Amino acid sequence: DDDVQCLLLRFYHDLGLIVHFADFKQLQNLVILDVQWLIDRFAELITIKAYTDTDPIEHEHWKELEEKGRLSSKLISRVWRDIDKEVQDQLVDIMKKFDLLHQDQRTMAMNGECIYFVPSVIQGESNPEDLVKPDSDILLVDLGVPLFVSAATPGMPIPHSIYFRLIVNL
């Protein structure tokens, strides 16, 4: 019975034993039985590791991710080359759902390559005074687009867990 199946999937998802999104159309037919596998796959993309021994094209994509927080679909395909393209797309959808990345809509039409922003790897300025607009509590971040974040309480930092989610959802 479909109702019982959906109920069981939701139950095991709520317990954290599987990953399944019944309410997300692109992911309704995907059930991930090994949650650690999913976490490891995400980490392969958003954890910057030494990439000096990679081929020159892949090297440039890793450098772009490290320096600007921009993840290319070409790098995703290379890193996840052992995964079917349809499943790769579903994993990217999960990453978007968890606010781990955000698709840059401007790049879609340029060359068919998708670019995603990965806020957790965007590097901040080394001098904190460069981040705050003089005489205010407005935080300045360079994402290639104008962005100003103001804390409700002056001098109170914005927690990283909220900050990255905010950046992705802007």
mmCIF file of N, CA and C in Angstrom, residues 2 14 16 20 42 45 56 65 77 79 84 94 99 104-106 111-112 116 136 155 157 162 164:
data_model
loop_
_atom_site.group_PDB
_atom_site.id
_atom_site.type_symbol
_atom_site.label_atom_id
_atom_site.label_comp_id
_atom_site.label_asym_id
_atom_site.label_seq_id
_atom_site.Cartn_x
_atom_site.Cartn_y
_atom_site.Cartn_z
ATOM 1 N N ASP A 2 0.584 2.197 -0.868
ATOM 2 C CA ASP A 2 1.394 3.413 -1.012
ATOM 3 C C ASP A 2 1.382 4.282 0.243
ATOM 4 N N ASP A 14 12.463 10.848 9.552
ATOM 5 C CA ASP A 14 12.409 11.644 10.782
ATOM 6 C C ASP A 14 13.368 11.114 11.845
ATOM 7 N N GLY A 16 16.212 9.882 11.119
ATOM 8 C CA GLY A 16 17.554 10.126 10.606
ATOM 9 C C GLY A 16 18.237 8.873 10.086
ATOM 10 N N HIS A 20 14.873 10.962 2.669
ATOM 11 C CA HIS A 20 13.819 10.909 1.659
ATOM 12 C C HIS A 20 12.985 12.174 1.771
ATOM 13 N N PHE A 42 28.776 15.085 0.028
ATOM 14 C CA PHE A 42 28.737 16.545 0.159
ATOM 15 C C PHE A 42 30.120 17.076 0.506
ATOM 16 N N LEU A 45 32.731 17.798 -2.139
ATOM 17 C CA LEU A 45 32.609 19.031 -2.927
ATOM 18 C C LEU A 45 32.902 20.293 -2.130
ATOM 19 N N PRO A 56 45.147 20.382 -14.992
ATOM 20 C CA PRO A 56 45.036 21.844 -15.012
ATOM 21 C C PRO A 56 43.595 22.370 -15.022
ATOM 22 N N LEU A 65 36.644 27.628 -6.566
ATOM 23 C CA LEU A 65 35.831 27.294 -5.387
ATOM 24 C C LEU A 65 36.499 27.815 -4.123
ATOM 25 N N SER A 77 30.779 17.098 -11.827
ATOM 26 C CA SER A 77 30.831 15.904 -12.680
ATOM 27 C C SER A 77 32.145 15.153 -12.529
ATOM 28 N N VAL A 79 34.256 15.233 -9.799
ATOM 29 C CA VAL A 79 34.375 14.677 -8.453
ATOM 30 C C VAL A 79 33.436 13.480 -8.276
ATOM 31 N N ASP A 84 25.867 8.259 -11.401
ATOM 32 C CA ASP A 84 25.029 8.551 -12.554
ATOM 33 C C ASP A 84 24.629 10.031 -12.563
ATOM 34 N N ILE A 94 19.473 18.216 -3.260
ATOM 35 C CA ILE A 94 19.483 18.070 -1.802
ATOM 36 C C ILE A 94 20.378 19.141 -1.176
ATOM 37 N N ASP A 99 20.487 24.298 1.870
ATOM 38 C CA ASP A 99 21.147 25.606 1.803
ATOM 39 C C ASP A 99 22.665 25.510 1.855
ATOM 40 N N ASP A 104 23.676 29.991 -9.367
ATOM 41 C CA ASP A 104 23.789 31.319 -9.969
ATOM 42 C C ASP A 104 23.026 31.284 -11.289
ATOM 43 N N GLN A 105 21.854 31.888 -11.318
ATOM 44 C CA GLN A 105 20.984 31.849 -12.497
ATOM 45 C C GLN A 105 21.599 32.573 -13.693
ATOM 46 N N ARG A 106 22.507 33.507 -13.454
ATOM 47 C CA ARG A 106 23.104 34.274 -14.548
ATOM 48 C C ARG A 106 24.003 33.428 -15.432
ATOM 49 N N ASN A 111 27.240 29.301 -21.158
ATOM 50 C CA ASN A 111 27.916 28.220 -21.869
ATOM 51 C C ASN A 111 27.364 26.841 -21.489
ATOM 52 N N GLY A 112 26.195 26.821 -20.897
ATOM 53 C CA GLY A 112 25.595 25.555 -20.495
ATOM 54 C C GLY A 112 26.137 25.009 -19.190
ATOM 55 N N TYR A 116 27.451 27.335 -8.960
ATOM 56 C CA TYR A 116 26.766 27.384 -7.672
ATOM 57 C C TYR A 116 27.637 28.158 -6.688
ATOM 58 N N SER A 136 28.878 52.330 11.330
ATOM 59 C CA SER A 136 27.642 51.539 11.308
ATOM 60 C C SER A 136 27.961 50.109 11.699
ATOM 61 N N GLY A 155 27.312 45.363 17.148
ATOM 62 C CA GLY A 155 28.401 44.661 17.793
ATOM 63 C C GLY A 155 28.126 43.184 18.050
ATOM 64 N N PRO A 157 27.685 39.551 16.703
ATOM 65 C CA PRO A 157 27.972 38.816 15.462
ATOM 66 C C PRO A 157 26.788 37.966 15.010
ATOM 67 N N ILE A 162 23.328 30.784 10.750
ATOM 68 C CA ILE A 162 22.299 31.671 10.207
ATOM 69 C C ILE A 162 22.851 32.447 9.025
ATOM 70 N N PHE A 164 25.214 31.743 6.710
ATOM 71 C CA PHE A 164 25.316 31.017 5.462
ATOM 72 C C PHE A 164 23.943 30.754 4.859
#
